[in-house]
Coordinates of N, CA and C in Angstrom, one line a residue:
Chain A
M20 N 140.7 -199.7 142.3 CA 141.7 -199.5 141.2 C 143.0 -198.9 141.9
D21 N 144.1 -199.5 141.6 CA 145.4 -199.0 142.1 C 145.9 -197.9 141.2
R22 N 146.0 -196.7 141.8 CA 146.5 -195.6 141.0 C 147.9 -195.2 141.4
G23 N 148.5 -196.1 142.2 CA 149.9 -195.9 142.5 C 150.2 -194.8 143.5
D24 N 149.2 -194.3 144.2 CA 149.4 -193.3 145.2 C 148.5 -193.6 146.4
E25 N 148.3 -192.6 147.3 CA 147.6 -192.9 148.5 C 146.1 -192.9 148.3
L26 N 145.6 -192.7 147.1 CA 144.2 -192.6 146.8 C 143.6 -193.9 146.5
T27 N 143.9 -194.9 147.3 CA 143.2 -196.2 147.0 C 141.9 -196.3 147.8
D28 N 141.1 -197.3 147.5 CA 139.9 -197.5 148.2 C 140.1 -198.2 149.5
M29 N 140.9 -197.7 150.4 CA 141.2 -198.4 151.6 C 140.1 -198.1 152.6
R30 N 139.7 -199.2 153.3 CA 138.7 -199.1 154.3 C 139.4 -199.6 155.6
N31 N 138.8 -199.1 156.7 CA 139.4 -199.6 158.0 C 138.4 -199.6 159.1
R32 N 138.7 -200.3 160.2 CA 137.8 -200.5 161.3 C 138.2 -199.7 162.5
L33 N 139.0 -198.7 162.3 CA 139.5 -197.9 163.4 C 138.4 -197.4 164.4
K34 N 137.4 -196.8 163.7 CA 136.3 -196.2 164.5 C 135.7 -197.2 165.5
V35 N 135.4 -198.4 164.9 CA 134.7 -199.5 165.7 C 135.7 -200.0 166.8
L36 N 136.9 -200.2 166.4 CA 137.9 -200.7 167.4 C 138.1 -199.7 168.5
R37 N 138.1 -198.4 168.1 CA 138.3 -197.4 169.1 C 137.1 -197.3 170.0
A38 N 135.9 -197.4 169.5 CA 134.7 -197.3 170.3 C 134.6 -198.5 171.2
E39 N 135.1 -199.7 170.8 CA 135.1 -200.8 171.7 C 135.9 -200.6 173.0
R40 N 136.9 -199.8 172.8 CA 137.8 -199.5 174.0 C 137.5 -198.2 174.6
D41 N 136.4 -197.5 174.1 CA 136.0 -196.2 174.7 C 137.1 -195.2 174.6
W42 N 137.8 -195.2 173.5 CA 138.9 -194.2 173.3 C 138.4 -193.1 172.4
S43 N 138.9 -191.9 172.7 CA 138.6 -190.8 171.8 C 139.6 -190.8 170.7
Q44 N 139.4 -190.0 169.7 CA 140.4 -189.9 168.6 C 141.7 -189.4 169.1
A45 N 141.7 -188.4 170.0 CA 142.9 -187.9 170.6 C 143.6 -189.0 171.4
E46 N 142.9 -189.8 172.1 CA 143.5 -190.9 172.9 C 144.2 -191.9 172.0
L47 N 143.6 -192.3 170.9 CA 144.3 -193.2 170.0 C 145.5 -192.5 169.3
G48 N 145.2 -191.2 168.9 CA 146.3 -190.5 168.3 C 147.6 -190.4 169.2
G49 N 147.3 -190.1 170.5 CA 148.4 -189.9 171.4 C 149.1 -191.3 171.6
R50 N 148.4 -192.4 171.5 CA 149.0 -193.7 171.7 C 149.9 -194.1 170.6
V51 N 149.6 -193.6 169.4 CA 150.4 -194.0 168.2 C 151.3 -192.8 167.7
G52 N 151.2 -191.6 168.4 CA 152.1 -190.5 168.0 C 151.6 -189.7 166.9
V53 N 150.3 -189.6 166.7 CA 149.8 -188.7 165.6 C 148.7 -187.8 166.3
S54 N 148.3 -186.8 165.5 CA 147.3 -185.9 166.1 C 145.9 -186.5 166.0
R55 N 144.9 -185.9 166.7 CA 143.5 -186.3 166.6 C 143.0 -186.1 165.2
Q56 N 143.5 -185.0 164.5 CA 143.1 -184.8 163.1 C 143.5 -185.9 162.2
A57 N 144.7 -186.4 162.5 CA 145.2 -187.5 161.6 C 144.4 -188.8 161.8
V58 N 144.0 -189.1 163.0 CA 143.1 -190.2 163.3 C 141.8 -190.0 162.6
N59 N 141.2 -188.8 162.7 CA 140.0 -188.6 162.0 C 140.1 -188.7 160.5
A60 N 141.2 -188.2 159.9 CA 141.4 -188.3 158.5 C 141.5 -189.8 158.0
I61 N 142.2 -190.6 158.9 CA 142.3 -192.0 158.5 C 140.9 -192.7 158.6
E62 N 140.2 -192.4 159.7 CA 138.9 -193.1 159.9 C 137.9 -192.7 158.8
T63 N 138.0 -191.5 158.3 CA 137.0 -191.1 157.3 C 137.5 -191.4 155.9
G64 N 138.7 -192.0 155.8 CA 139.2 -192.4 154.5 C 139.9 -191.3 153.7
K65 N 140.2 -190.2 154.4 CA 140.8 -189.0 153.7 C 142.3 -189.2 153.6
Y66 N 142.8 -190.1 154.4 CA 144.3 -190.3 154.5 C 144.6 -191.7 154.8
D67 N 145.5 -192.3 154.0 CA 145.9 -193.7 154.3 C 147.2 -193.6 155.0
P68 N 147.3 -194.3 156.2 CA 148.5 -194.2 157.0 C 149.7 -194.9 156.4
S69 N 150.9 -194.4 156.8 CA 152.1 -195.1 156.3 C 152.2 -196.5 156.9
L70 N 153.1 -197.3 156.4 CA 153.2 -198.6 156.9 C 153.7 -198.6 158.4
P71 N 154.6 -197.8 158.8 CA 155.0 -197.8 160.2 C 153.8 -197.4 161.1
L72 N 153.0 -196.4 160.6 CA 151.9 -196.1 161.5 C 150.8 -197.2 161.5
A73 N 150.6 -197.9 160.4 CA 149.7 -199.0 160.4 C 150.2 -200.1 161.3
F74 N 151.5 -200.3 161.4 CA 152.0 -201.3 162.4 C 151.8 -200.9 163.8
K75 N 152.0 -199.6 164.1 CA 151.7 -199.0 165.4 C 150.2 -199.2 165.8
L76 N 149.4 -198.9 164.9 CA 147.9 -199.1 165.1 C 147.6 -200.6 165.4
A77 N 148.2 -201.4 164.6 CA 148.0 -202.9 164.8 C 148.5 -203.3 166.2
R78 N 149.6 -202.8 166.6 CA 150.1 -203.2 167.9 C 149.2 -202.6 169.1
V79 N 148.8 -201.4 168.9 CA 147.9 -200.8 169.9 C 146.6 -201.6 170.1
F80 N 146.1 -202.1 169.0 CA 144.8 -202.9 169.0 C 145.1 -204.4 169.2
D81 N 146.4 -204.8 169.2 CA 146.9 -206.1 169.4 C 146.2 -207.1 168.3
M82 N 146.3 -206.7 167.1 CA 145.7 -207.6 166.0 C 146.5 -207.3 164.7
P83 N 146.4 -208.2 163.8 CA 147.1 -208.1 162.5 C 146.6 -206.9 161.7
I84 N 147.5 -206.3 160.9 CA 147.1 -205.1 160.1 C 145.9 -205.4 159.3
E85 N 145.9 -206.6 158.7 CA 144.8 -206.9 157.7 C 143.5 -207.0 158.4
D86 N 143.5 -207.2 159.7 CA 142.2 -207.2 160.4 C 141.7 -205.8 160.7
I87 N 142.5 -204.8 160.5 CA 142.2 -203.4 160.7 C 141.9 -202.7 159.4
F88 N 142.8 -202.9 158.4 CA 142.7 -202.3 157.1 C 142.4 -203.3 156.0
D89 N 141.6 -202.8 155.1 CA 141.1 -203.6 154.0 C 141.2 -202.8 152.7
D90 N 142.0 -203.3 151.8 CA 142.1 -202.5 150.5 C 141.1 -202.9 149.5
G91 N 140.2 -203.8 149.9 CA 139.1 -204.3 148.9 C 139.6 -205.3 147.9
E92 N 140.9 -205.7 148.0 CA 141.5 -206.6 147.1 C 141.6 -208.0 147.6
R93 N 141.4 -208.2 148.9 CA 141.6 -209.5 149.5 C 140.5 -210.4 149.2
H94 N 140.8 -211.6 148.8 CA 139.8 -212.7 148.5 C 140.2 -213.9 149.3
D95 N 139.4 -214.2 150.3 CA 139.6 -215.4 151.1 C 139.4 -216.7 150.3
A96 N 140.3 -217.6 150.5 CA 140.1 -218.9 149.9 C 138.9 -219.6 150.4
A97 N 138.2 -220.3 149.5 CA 136.9 -220.9 149.9 C 137.2 -222.2 150.6
Chain B
M59 N 133.9 -186.1 162.2 CA 134.5 -185.3 163.3 C 133.6 -185.6 164.6
E60 N 134.3 -185.8 165.7 CA 133.5 -186.0 166.9 C 134.0 -185.2 168.0
S61 N 133.2 -185.0 169.0 CA 133.6 -184.1 170.1 C 134.3 -184.9 171.2
D62 N 135.2 -184.3 171.8 CA 135.9 -184.9 172.9 C 135.4 -184.3 174.2
M63 N 134.2 -183.7 174.2 CA 133.7 -183.0 175.3 C 133.1 -184.0 176.3
T64 N 134.0 -184.6 177.1 CA 133.6 -185.6 178.1 C 134.1 -185.1 179.4
L65 N 133.5 -185.7 180.5 CA 133.9 -185.3 181.8 C 134.9 -186.3 182.5
R66 N 135.2 -187.4 181.7 CA 136.1 -188.3 182.3 C 137.5 -187.8 182.3
E67 N 138.4 -188.5 183.1 CA 139.8 -188.2 183.1 C 140.4 -188.5 181.8
P68 N 141.3 -187.6 181.4 CA 142.0 -187.9 180.1 C 142.9 -189.1 180.2
G69 N 143.0 -189.9 179.2 CA 143.9 -191.1 179.2 C 145.3 -190.7 178.8
L70 N 146.2 -191.7 178.8 CA 147.6 -191.4 178.5 C 147.7 -190.9 177.1
G71 N 147.0 -191.4 176.2 CA 147.0 -190.9 174.8 C 146.6 -189.5 174.7
E72 N 145.5 -189.2 175.4 CA 145.0 -187.8 175.3 C 146.0 -186.8 175.9
L73 N 146.7 -187.2 177.0 CA 147.7 -186.3 177.6 C 148.9 -186.2 176.6
A74 N 149.2 -187.2 175.9 CA 150.3 -187.2 175.0 C 149.9 -186.3 173.8
D75 N 148.7 -186.4 173.4 CA 148.2 -185.5 172.3 C 148.2 -184.0 172.7
R76 N 147.8 -183.8 173.9 CA 147.9 -182.4 174.4 C 149.3 -181.8 174.5
R77 N 150.2 -182.7 174.9 CA 151.6 -182.3 175.0 C 152.1 -182.0 173.6
R78 N 151.8 -182.8 172.6 CA 152.2 -182.6 171.2 C 151.6 -181.2 170.7
A79 N 150.4 -181.0 171.0 CA 149.7 -179.7 170.6 C 150.4 -178.5 171.2
R80 N 150.8 -178.6 172.5 CA 151.4 -177.5 173.2 C 152.8 -177.3 172.6
R81 N 153.5 -178.4 172.3 CA 154.9 -178.2 171.7 C 154.8 -177.5 170.3
K82 N 153.8 -177.9 169.6 CA 153.6 -177.3 168.2 C 153.3 -175.8 168.4
L83 N 152.5 -175.5 169.4 CA 152.1 -174.1 169.6 C 153.3 -173.3 170.0
L84 N 154.1 -173.9 170.8 CA 155.3 -173.2 171.3 C 156.3 -172.9 170.2
V85 N 156.5 -173.8 169.3 CA 157.4 -173.6 168.1 C 156.8 -172.5 167.2
F86 N 155.5 -172.7 167.0 CA 154.8 -171.7 166.1 C 154.9 -170.3 166.7
S87 N 154.7 -170.2 168.0 CA 154.8 -168.9 168.7 C 156.2 -168.3 168.6
G88 N 157.2 -169.2 168.7 CA 158.6 -168.8 168.6 C 158.9 -168.2 167.2
I89 N 158.4 -168.9 166.1 CA 158.6 -168.4 164.8 C 157.9 -167.1 164.6
F90 N 156.7 -167.0 165.1 CA 155.9 -165.7 164.9 C 156.6 -164.6 165.7
A91 N 157.1 -164.9 166.9 CA 157.7 -163.9 167.7 C 159.0 -163.4 167.1
A92 N 159.7 -164.2 166.4 CA 160.9 -163.8 165.7 C 160.6 -162.9 164.5
G93 N 159.5 -163.2 163.8 CA 159.2 -162.5 162.6 C 158.5 -161.2 162.8
L94 N 157.8 -161.1 163.9 CA 157.1 -159.8 164.2 C 158.0 -158.6 164.3
P95 N 159.1 -158.7 165.1 CA 160.0 -157.5 165.2 C 160.6 -157.1 163.9
I96 N 160.9 -158.1 163.0 CA 161.5 -157.7 161.7 C 160.6 -156.7 161.0
G97 N 159.3 -157.1 160.9 CA 158.3 -156.2 160.2 C 158.2 -154.9 160.9
F98 N 158.1 -154.9 162.2 CA 157.9 -153.7 163.0 C 159.1 -152.7 162.8
F99 N 160.3 -153.2 163.0 CA 161.4 -152.3 162.9 C 161.8 -152.0 161.4
A100 N 161.4 -152.8 160.5 CA 161.6 -152.5 159.1 C 160.8 -151.3 158.7
G101 N 159.5 -151.3 159.3 CA 158.7 -150.2 159.0 C 159.2 -148.9 159.6
M102 N 159.8 -149.0 160.8 CA 160.3 -147.9 161.5 C 161.6 -147.3 160.9
L103 N 162.4 -148.2 160.4 CA 163.8 -147.8 159.9 C 163.8 -147.6 158.4
E104 N 162.8 -147.9 157.7 CA 162.8 -147.7 156.3 C 162.9 -146.2 155.9
K105 N 163.8 -145.9 155.0 CA 164.0 -144.5 154.5 C 163.5 -144.4 153.1
G106 N 162.7 -143.3 152.8 CA 162.3 -143.0 151.5 C 161.3 -143.9 150.9
G107 N 160.5 -144.5 151.7 CA 159.5 -145.4 151.2 C 158.1 -144.8 150.9
D108 N 158.1 -143.5 150.5 CA 156.8 -142.9 150.3 C 156.2 -143.2 148.9
D109 N 157.1 -143.8 148.0 CA 156.6 -144.1 146.7 C 155.7 -145.3 146.6
G110 N 155.7 -146.1 147.6 CA 154.9 -147.3 147.6 C 155.4 -148.4 148.6
F111 N 154.8 -149.5 148.5 CA 155.1 -150.6 149.5 C 156.5 -151.1 149.2
M112 N 157.3 -151.2 150.2 CA 158.7 -151.7 150.1 C 159.6 -150.9 149.1
A113 N 159.2 -149.6 148.9 CA 160.0 -148.8 147.9 C 161.2 -148.2 148.5
G114 N 161.3 -148.1 149.9 CA 162.4 -147.4 150.5 C 163.6 -148.3 150.7
T115 N 164.6 -147.9 151.5 CA 165.8 -148.7 151.8 C 165.9 -148.9 153.3
L116 N 166.7 -149.9 153.7 CA 166.9 -150.2 155.1 C 168.4 -150.0 155.4
P117 N 168.7 -149.6 156.7 CA 170.2 -149.6 157.0 C 170.8 -151.0 156.8
P118 N 172.0 -151.0 156.3 CA 172.7 -152.3 156.0 C 172.7 -153.2 157.3
W119 N 173.1 -152.6 158.4 CA 173.2 -153.4 159.7 C 171.9 -154.1 160.0
F120 N 170.8 -153.4 159.8 CA 169.4 -154.0 160.1 C 169.1 -155.1 159.1
A121 N 169.5 -154.8 157.8 CA 169.2 -155.9 156.8 C 169.9 -157.2 157.1
V122 N 171.2 -157.1 157.6 CA 171.9 -158.3 157.9 C 171.3 -158.9 159.2
L123 N 171.0 -158.1 160.1 CA 170.3 -158.7 161.4 C 169.0 -159.3 161.1
A124 N 168.2 -158.7 160.2 CA 166.9 -159.2 159.8 C 167.0 -160.5 159.1
V125 N 168.0 -160.6 158.2 CA 168.3 -161.9 157.5 C 168.6 -163.0 158.5
A126 N 169.5 -162.7 159.4 CA 170.0 -163.7 160.4 C 168.8 -164.2 161.2
V127 N 167.9 -163.2 161.7 CA 166.7 -163.6 162.5 C 165.8 -164.4 161.6
F128 N 165.6 -164.0 160.4 CA 164.7 -164.7 159.5 C 165.1 -166.1 159.2
L129 N 166.4 -166.3 158.9 CA 167.0 -167.6 158.6 C 166.9 -168.5 159.8
L130 N 167.2 -167.9 161.0 CA 167.1 -168.7 162.2 C 165.7 -169.2 162.5
A131 N 164.7 -168.3 162.3 CA 163.3 -168.6 162.5 C 162.8 -169.6 161.5
T132 N 163.1 -169.4 160.2 CA 162.5 -170.3 159.2 C 163.2 -171.6 159.1
V133 N 164.6 -171.6 159.1 CA 165.3 -172.9 159.0 C 165.3 -173.6 160.4
G134 N 165.7 -172.9 161.4 CA 165.7 -173.5 162.8 C 164.3 -173.9 163.2
G135 N 163.4 -172.9 163.0 CA 162.0 -173.2 163.4 C 161.3 -174.3 162.6
G136 N 161.7 -174.3 161.3 CA 161.1 -175.3 160.4 C 161.6 -176.7 160.8
L137 N 162.9 -176.8 161.2 CA 163.4 -178.1 161.6 C 162.7 -178.5 162.9
A138 N 162.6 -177.6 163.9 CA 161.9 -177.9 165.1 C 160.5 -178.3 164.9
W139 N 159.8 -177.6 164.0 CA 158.4 -177.9 163.7 C 158.3 -179.3 163.1
R140 N 159.3 -179.6 162.2 CA 159.2 -180.9 161.6 C 159.3 -182.1 162.6
T141 N 160.0 -181.9 163.6 CA 160.1 -183.0 164.6 C 158.9 -183.1 165.4
R142 N 158.0 -182.1 165.4 CA 156.8 -182.1 166.2 C 155.5 -182.4 165.4
M143 N 155.7 -182.5 164.0 CA 154.5 -182.7 163.2 C 154.3 -184.3 163.0
D144 N 153.1 -184.7 162.7 CA 152.9 -186.1 162.4 C 152.9 -186.3 160.9
E145 N 152.7 -187.5 160.4 CA 152.9 -187.8 159.0 C 151.8 -187.1 158.1
L146 N 150.6 -186.9 158.7 CA 149.6 -186.1 157.9 C 150.0 -184.7 157.7
D147 N 150.5 -184.1 158.8 CA 151.0 -182.7 158.7 C 152.1 -182.6 157.7
R148 N 153.0 -183.6 157.7 CA 154.2 -183.6 156.8 C 153.7 -183.7 155.4
R149 N 152.7 -184.5 155.1 CA 152.2 -184.7 153.8 C 151.6 -183.3 153.3
D150 N 150.8 -182.7 154.2 CA 150.1 -181.5 153.9 C 151.1 -180.4 153.6
H151 N 152.2 -180.3 154.4 CA 153.2 -179.3 154.2 C 154.0 -179.5 152.9
L152 N 154.2 -180.8 152.6 CA 154.9 -181.1 151.3 C 154.1 -180.6 150.1
Q153 N 152.8 -180.9 150.2 CA 151.9 -180.5 149.1 C 151.8 -179.0 149.0
T154 N 151.8 -178.3 150.2 CA 151.7 -176.9 150.3 C 153.0 -176.3 149.6
N155 N 154.1 -176.8 150.0 CA 155.4 -176.3 149.4 C 155.5 -176.6 147.9
S156 N 154.9 -177.7 147.5 CA 154.9 -178.0 146.1 C 154.1 -177.0 145.3
A157 N 152.9 -176.7 145.9 CA 152.1 -175.7 145.2 C 152.7 -174.4 145.1
A158 N 153.4 -174.0 146.2 CA 154.1 -172.7 146.2 C 155.2 -172.7 145.2
G159 N 156.0 -173.8 145.1 CA 157.0 -173.9 144.1 C 156.5 -173.9 142.7
A160 N 155.4 -174.6 142.5 CA 154.7 -174.6 141.1 C 154.3 -173.2 140.7
A161 N 153.8 -172.4 141.7 CA 153.4 -171.1 141.3 C 154.5 -170.3 140.7
I162 N 155.7 -170.5 141.2 CA 156.9 -169.7 140.6 C 157.3 -170.4 139.3
V163 N 157.4 -171.7 139.3 CA 158.0 -172.4 138.1 C 157.0 -172.2 136.9
I164 N 155.7 -172.2 137.2 CA 154.8 -172.0 136.1 C 154.5 -170.5 135.9
G165 N 154.4 -169.7 137.0 CA 154.1 -168.3 136.9 C 155.1 -167.5 136.2
F166 N 156.4 -167.7 136.5 CA 157.4 -166.9 135.9 C 157.5 -167.0 134.4
P167 N 157.6 -168.2 133.8 CA 157.6 -168.3 132.3 C 156.4 -167.7 131.6
V168 N 155.2 -167.9 132.3 CA 154.0 -167.3 131.7 C 154.1 -165.8 131.7
W169 N 154.5 -165.2 132.8 CA 154.7 -163.8 132.9 C 155.8 -163.3 132.0
F170 N 156.9 -164.0 131.9 CA 158.0 -163.6 131.1 C 157.6 -163.6 129.6
L171 N 156.9 -164.6 129.2 CA 156.5 -164.6 127.8 C 155.5 -163.5 127.5
L172 N 154.6 -163.2 128.4 CA 153.6 -162.1 128.2 C 154.4 -160.8 128.2
W173 N 155.4 -160.7 129.0 CA 156.3 -159.4 129.0 C 157.0 -159.3 127.7
K174 N 157.5 -160.4 127.2 CA 158.3 -160.3 125.9 C 157.3 -160.0 124.7
G175 N 156.1 -160.4 124.9 CA 155.1 -160.1 123.9 C 154.5 -158.7 124.0
G176 N 155.0 -158.0 125.0 CA 154.5 -156.6 125.2 C 153.1 -156.5 125.9
L177 N 152.7 -157.6 126.5 CA 151.3 -157.7 127.1 C 151.3 -157.4 128.6
A178 N 152.5 -157.4 129.2 CA 152.6 -157.3 130.7 C 153.8 -156.6 131.0
P179 N 153.9 -155.9 132.2 CA 155.2 -155.3 132.7 C 156.2 -156.4 133.0
A180 N 157.4 -156.1 133.2 CA 158.5 -157.1 133.4 C 158.2 -157.8 134.7
P181 N 158.5 -159.1 134.7 CA 158.3 -159.9 135.9 C 158.9 -159.3 137.2
D182 N 158.1 -159.4 138.3 CA 158.5 -158.7 139.5 C 158.6 -159.8 140.6
A183 N 159.8 -159.9 141.2 CA 160.1 -160.9 142.2 C 159.1 -160.9 143.4
A184 N 158.7 -159.7 143.8 CA 157.8 -159.6 145.0 C 156.4 -160.1 144.7
W185 N 156.0 -159.9 143.4 CA 154.7 -160.4 143.1 C 154.7 -162.0 142.9
L186 N 155.8 -162.5 142.4 CA 156.0 -163.9 142.3 C 156.1 -164.6 143.7
F187 N 156.8 -163.9 144.6 CA 156.8 -164.4 146.0 C 155.4 -164.4 146.6
G188 N 154.7 -163.3 146.3 CA 153.3 -163.3 146.8 C 152.4 -164.4 146.2
A189 N 152.6 -164.6 145.0 CA 151.8 -165.7 144.3 C 152.1 -167.0 144.9
A190 N 153.4 -167.3 145.2 CA 153.8 -168.5 145.8 C 153.2 -168.7 147.2
M191 N 153.2 -167.6 148.0 CA 152.6 -167.6 149.3 C 151.1 -167.9 149.2
L192 N 150.5 -167.3 148.3 CA 149.1 -167.4 148.1 C 148.7 -168.8 147.7
A193 N 149.5 -169.4 146.7 CA 149.2 -170.7 146.3 C 149.4 -171.7 147.4
G194 N 150.5 -171.5 148.2 CA 150.7 -172.4 149.4 C 149.6 -172.3 150.4
A195 N 149.2 -171.1 150.7 CA 148.1 -170.9 151.7 C 146.8 -171.5 151.2
A196 N 146.5 -171.3 149.9 CA 145.2 -171.9 149.4 C 145.3 -173.4 149.4
T197 N 146.4 -174.0 149.1 CA 146.5 -175.4 149.1 C 146.4 -176.0 150.5
Y198 N 147.0 -175.3 151.5 CA 146.9 -175.8 152.9 C 145.5 -175.7 153.4
L199 N 144.9 -174.6 153.0 CA 143.5 -174.4 153.5 C 142.6 -175.4 152.8
Y200 N 142.8 -175.7 151.6 CA 142.0 -176.7 150.9 C 142.1 -178.1 151.5
L201 N 143.4 -178.5 151.8 CA 143.7 -179.8 152.4 C 143.0 -179.9 153.8
K202 N 143.1 -178.8 154.6 CA 142.5 -178.8 156.0 C 141.0 -178.8 155.9
L203 N 140.4 -178.1 155.0 CA 139.0 -178.1 154.9 C 138.5 -179.5 154.4
Q204 N 139.2 -180.1 153.5 CA 138.8 -181.4 152.9 C 138.9 -182.4 154.1
Q205 N 139.8 -182.3 155.0 CA 139.9 -183.3 156.1 C 138.8 -183.1 157.1
R206 N 138.2 -181.9 157.1 CA 137.1 -181.6 158.1 C 135.8 -182.0 157.6
V207 N 135.6 -182.1 156.2 CA 134.3 -182.4 155.7 C 133.9 -183.8 155.9

């Protein structure tokens, strides 16, 4: 349900992508300019990143934003 | 939450994260170091404060100096802090300040009406300030605890 704020049911693959590269939360945070706590909050769904931060994360992992974040609303065409 | 207790060399991101944390600590220490002498010398220079907390007076020169140091620390330090915080910190501080402001905006009319009704003493600025600080601290603590769970 879209409530017009940051409390959407956003899911993300940050933890998996980070583990694949053997990066700590601090390592990822340092690469995109946020704290380890911010990375943890995003991974656990306590905080949805801003669009600029989402783009930075996408660039760091070299993949499209929608391959990292999923708002549960996307329906692939059959 | 996960532990970063590993024996490997820190990566570039981890080094950047440590630098950010050090810069934040430096700014926080600066703000604290500016505020500490104000409280210390205010206690030393206060005259006639035997009737209660903050009941005495301060020399005018010290009051002006203390205001200058306080404004420099809060405004200057706040701006310096803002450049070093990330977007999660910024959101948390915004909500903290909103809660502190709400404590005054809601607290004063409530207290004022109770005073007019003869149910409470006249509103007191120091208590309202304390309530704002308390509301802000409680909100910040709640946000940080929520992020740790």
